Coordinates of C-alpha atoms in Angstrom, one line a residue:
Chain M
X1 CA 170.5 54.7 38.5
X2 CA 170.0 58.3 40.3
X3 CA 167.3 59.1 42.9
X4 CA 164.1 59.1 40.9
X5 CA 162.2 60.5 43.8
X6 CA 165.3 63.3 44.9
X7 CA 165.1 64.3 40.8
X8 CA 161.1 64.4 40.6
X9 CA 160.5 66.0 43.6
X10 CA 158.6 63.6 45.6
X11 CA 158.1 64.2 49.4
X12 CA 155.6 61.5 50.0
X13 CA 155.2 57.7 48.9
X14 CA 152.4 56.3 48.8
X15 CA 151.4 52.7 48.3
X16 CA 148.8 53.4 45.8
X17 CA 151.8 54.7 43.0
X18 CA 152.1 51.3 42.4
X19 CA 153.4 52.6 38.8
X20 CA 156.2 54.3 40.9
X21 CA 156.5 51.6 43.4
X22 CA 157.9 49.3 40.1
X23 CA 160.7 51.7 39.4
X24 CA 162.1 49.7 43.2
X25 CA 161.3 46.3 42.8
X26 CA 163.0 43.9 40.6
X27 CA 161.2 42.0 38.0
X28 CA 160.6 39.1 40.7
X29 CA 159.0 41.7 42.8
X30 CA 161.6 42.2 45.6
X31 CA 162.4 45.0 46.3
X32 CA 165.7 46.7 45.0
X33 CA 169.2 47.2 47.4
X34 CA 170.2 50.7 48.1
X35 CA 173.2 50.5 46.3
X36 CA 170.2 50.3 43.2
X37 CA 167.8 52.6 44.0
X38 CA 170.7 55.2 44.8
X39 CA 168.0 56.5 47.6
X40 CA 168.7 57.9 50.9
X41 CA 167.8 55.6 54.2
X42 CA 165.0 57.7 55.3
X43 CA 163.3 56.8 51.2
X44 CA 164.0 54.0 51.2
X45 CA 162.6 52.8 54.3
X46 CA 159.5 54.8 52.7
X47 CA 159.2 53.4 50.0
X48 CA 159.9 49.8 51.7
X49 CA 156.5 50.3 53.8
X50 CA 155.0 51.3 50.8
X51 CA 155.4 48.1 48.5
X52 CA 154.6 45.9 51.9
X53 CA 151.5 47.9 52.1
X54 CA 150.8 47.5 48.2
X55 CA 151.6 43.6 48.5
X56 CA 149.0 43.5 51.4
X57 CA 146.3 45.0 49.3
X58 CA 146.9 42.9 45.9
X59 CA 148.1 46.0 44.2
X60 CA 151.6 44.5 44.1
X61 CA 153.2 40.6 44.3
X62 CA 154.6 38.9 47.1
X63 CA 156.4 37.2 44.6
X64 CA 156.7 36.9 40.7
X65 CA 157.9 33.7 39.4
Chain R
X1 CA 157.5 61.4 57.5
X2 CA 156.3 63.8 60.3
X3 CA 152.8 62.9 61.4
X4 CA 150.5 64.9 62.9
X5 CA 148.5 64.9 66.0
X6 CA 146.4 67.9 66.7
X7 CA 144.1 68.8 70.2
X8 CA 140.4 68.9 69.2
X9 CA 138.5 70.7 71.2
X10 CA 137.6 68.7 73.7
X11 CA 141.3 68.3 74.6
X12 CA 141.3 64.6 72.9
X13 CA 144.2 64.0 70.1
X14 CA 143.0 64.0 66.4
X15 CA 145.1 62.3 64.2
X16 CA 145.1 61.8 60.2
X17 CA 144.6 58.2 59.1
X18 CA 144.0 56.5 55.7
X19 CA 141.8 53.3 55.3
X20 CA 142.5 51.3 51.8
X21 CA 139.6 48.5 51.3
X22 CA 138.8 45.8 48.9
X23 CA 135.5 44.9 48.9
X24 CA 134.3 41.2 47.4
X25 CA 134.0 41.0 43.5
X26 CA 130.3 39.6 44.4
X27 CA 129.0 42.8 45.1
X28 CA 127.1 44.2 42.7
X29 CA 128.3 47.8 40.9
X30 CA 125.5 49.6 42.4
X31 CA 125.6 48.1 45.8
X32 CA 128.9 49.5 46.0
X33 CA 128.4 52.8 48.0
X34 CA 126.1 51.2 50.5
X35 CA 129.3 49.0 51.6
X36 CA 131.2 52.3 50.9
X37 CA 128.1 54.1 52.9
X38 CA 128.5 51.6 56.0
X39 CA 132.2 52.9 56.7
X40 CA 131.6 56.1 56.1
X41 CA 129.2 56.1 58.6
X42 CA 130.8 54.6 60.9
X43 CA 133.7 57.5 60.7
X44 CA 131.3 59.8 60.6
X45 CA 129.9 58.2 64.2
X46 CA 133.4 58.3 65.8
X47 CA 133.8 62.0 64.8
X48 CA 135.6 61.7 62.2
X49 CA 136.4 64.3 59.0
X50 CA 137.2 63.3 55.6
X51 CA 139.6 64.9 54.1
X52 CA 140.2 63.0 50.9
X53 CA 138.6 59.6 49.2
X54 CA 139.1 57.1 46.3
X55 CA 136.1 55.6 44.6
X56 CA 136.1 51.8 44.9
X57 CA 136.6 50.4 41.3
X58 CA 137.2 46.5 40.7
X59 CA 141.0 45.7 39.7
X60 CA 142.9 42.6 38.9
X61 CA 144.7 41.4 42.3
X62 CA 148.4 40.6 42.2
X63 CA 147.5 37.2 43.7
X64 CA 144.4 35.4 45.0
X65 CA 143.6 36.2 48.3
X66 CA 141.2 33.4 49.9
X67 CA 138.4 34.5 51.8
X68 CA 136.0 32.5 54.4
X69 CA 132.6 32.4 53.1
X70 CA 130.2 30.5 55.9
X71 CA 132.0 27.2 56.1
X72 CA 134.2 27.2 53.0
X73 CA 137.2 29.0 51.6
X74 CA 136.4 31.3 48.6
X75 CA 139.6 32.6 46.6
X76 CA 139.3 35.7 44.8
X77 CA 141.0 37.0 41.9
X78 CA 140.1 40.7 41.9
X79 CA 138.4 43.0 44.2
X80 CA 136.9 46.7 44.6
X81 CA 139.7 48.6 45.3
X82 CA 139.0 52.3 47.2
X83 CA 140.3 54.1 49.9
X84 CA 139.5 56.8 52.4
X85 CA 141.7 59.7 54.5
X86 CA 140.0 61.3 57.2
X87 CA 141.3 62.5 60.9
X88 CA 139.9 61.3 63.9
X89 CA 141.0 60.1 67.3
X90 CA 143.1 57.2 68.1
X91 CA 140.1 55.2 69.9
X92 CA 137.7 55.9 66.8
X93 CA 140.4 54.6 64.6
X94 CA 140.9 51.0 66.7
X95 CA 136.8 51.0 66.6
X96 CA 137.1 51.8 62.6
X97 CA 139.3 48.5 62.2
X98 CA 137.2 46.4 63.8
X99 CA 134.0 47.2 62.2
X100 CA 136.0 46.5 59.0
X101 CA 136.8 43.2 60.2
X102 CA 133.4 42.3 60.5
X103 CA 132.2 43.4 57.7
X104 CA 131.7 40.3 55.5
X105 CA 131.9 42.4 52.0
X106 CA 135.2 44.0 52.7
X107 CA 137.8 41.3 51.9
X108 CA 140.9 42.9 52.9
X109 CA 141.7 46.4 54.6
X110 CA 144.6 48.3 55.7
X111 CA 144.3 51.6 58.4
X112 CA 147.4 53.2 58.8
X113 CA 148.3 57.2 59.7
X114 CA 149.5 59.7 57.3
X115 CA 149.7 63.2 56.6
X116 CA 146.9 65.9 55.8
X117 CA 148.9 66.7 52.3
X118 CA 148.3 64.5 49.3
X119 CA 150.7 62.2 49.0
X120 CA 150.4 60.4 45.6
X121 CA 153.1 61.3 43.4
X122 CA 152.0 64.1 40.8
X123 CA 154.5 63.0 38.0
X124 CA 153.0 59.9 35.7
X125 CA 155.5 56.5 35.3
X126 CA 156.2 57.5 32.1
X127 CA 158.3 60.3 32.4
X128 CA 160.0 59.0 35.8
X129 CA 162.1 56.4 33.6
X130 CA 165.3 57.7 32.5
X131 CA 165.8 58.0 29.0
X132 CA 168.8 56.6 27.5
X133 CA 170.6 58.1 25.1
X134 CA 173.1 56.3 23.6
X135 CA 176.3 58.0 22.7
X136 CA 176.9 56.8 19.5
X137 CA 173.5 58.5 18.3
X138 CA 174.5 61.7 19.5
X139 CA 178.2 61.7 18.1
X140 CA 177.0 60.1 14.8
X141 CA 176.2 62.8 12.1
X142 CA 172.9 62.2 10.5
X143 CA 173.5 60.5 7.5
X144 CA 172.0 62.9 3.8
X145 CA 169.2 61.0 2.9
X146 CA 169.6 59.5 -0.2
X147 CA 168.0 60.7 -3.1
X148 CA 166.6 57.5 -4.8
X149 CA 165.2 58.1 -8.2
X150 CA 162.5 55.0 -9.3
X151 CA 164.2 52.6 -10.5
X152 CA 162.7 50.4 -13.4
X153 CA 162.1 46.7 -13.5
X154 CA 164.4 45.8 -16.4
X155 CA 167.4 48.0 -15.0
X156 CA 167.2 46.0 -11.8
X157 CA 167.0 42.6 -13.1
X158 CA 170.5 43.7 -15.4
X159 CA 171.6 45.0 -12.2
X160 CA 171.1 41.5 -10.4
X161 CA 172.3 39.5 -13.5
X162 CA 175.3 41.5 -12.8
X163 CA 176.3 40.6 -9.7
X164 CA 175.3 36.9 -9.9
X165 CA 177.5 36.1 -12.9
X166 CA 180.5 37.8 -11.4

């Protein structure tokens, strides 16, 4: 998997993409290693505070069973 | 991400913030922006200036969030979802969360800082997967299509007779 945000362009994450947000969390709704995402530390620490805010507002699970 | 703090005028810091809200499923459609009016307002009070905002609009929750209603637990299973970016000071911000907390119709909310720009992405999910193209399709040569004359009834019941008495 390549850097999906490096290859589109994206600057900024934001936790109402939650259609983007899906492309990092595995189908239980954790979110995916860095060895997965293929993103760089600064991203992914992005896009980490992202799904936590989405989980907070419903737009994304805690958890998936 | 680099955040910004500006100098208003009067020499207090002005920062950019975002609210996200989800206002109770109980409210009715067109009761909406007076709940969405009260916030506003109470920016607008602090000294605030909008700079972008999402209409509420009811979605399905991930999970049910329970809510205290009087003396009993309410659980909800969807919500008016909107959100708000404006820039204001740091005092007016702390003063903006706790008027959300009391504010019975909002069920959840979520004030954090952020930058002027917009942030969402522009590209839509489909086109972010990554297509897959097998090998094998590419390296296979496309196979003539077959011209198929029609073939008659009798012709393919001798045909099957054929291969069943072998």
């Amino acid at each position: 998997m390549a850097n999906i945000l490096t290859q589109n362009d994206i600057q900024h994450v934001d936790y109402k993409d939650i259609d983007l947000l899906k492309q990092f969390v595995n189908p239980h709704g954790r979110v995916m290693s860095r060895k997965r995402t293929a993103l760089t530390a600064k991203q992914q620490r992005a896009v980490e505070a992202a799904v936590k805010r989405a989980r907070f507002m419903g737009l994304l699970p805690f958890i998936q069973k | 991400m680099e955040m910004e703090t500006n100098l208003s005028e009067e020499g207090g810091v002005s920062r950019v913030y975002e609210i996200g809200y989800l206002i109770v499923p109980t409210v009715a459609e067109d009761s909406l922006d007076k709940v969405v009016g009260e916030i506003r307002s109470s920016i607008e009070k602090a000294g605030g200036s909008f700079i972008a905002e999402g209409a509420p609009s009811l979605m399905r929750l991930a999970y049910d969030m329970t809510a205290r209603e009087g003396d009993k637990n309410v659980d909800y299973d969807r919500g008016y979802f909107g959100w708000l970016k404006f820039e204001a000071s740091p005092e007016s911000a702390i003063a903006l969360e706790e008027s959300l907390r009391t504010n019975a119709s909002v069920l959840r909310h979520i004030v954090f800082r952020t930058v002027r720009e917009d942030t969402r992405a522009k590209i839509k999910a489909p086109t972010l997967r990554e297509v897959k193209t097998p090998r094998t399709t590419l390296a296979a040569p496309r196979r003539e299509e077959e011209v198929s004359a029609p073939v008659s009834e009798v012709d393919l019941d001798k045909a099957l007779e054929d291969l069943t008495t072998e």
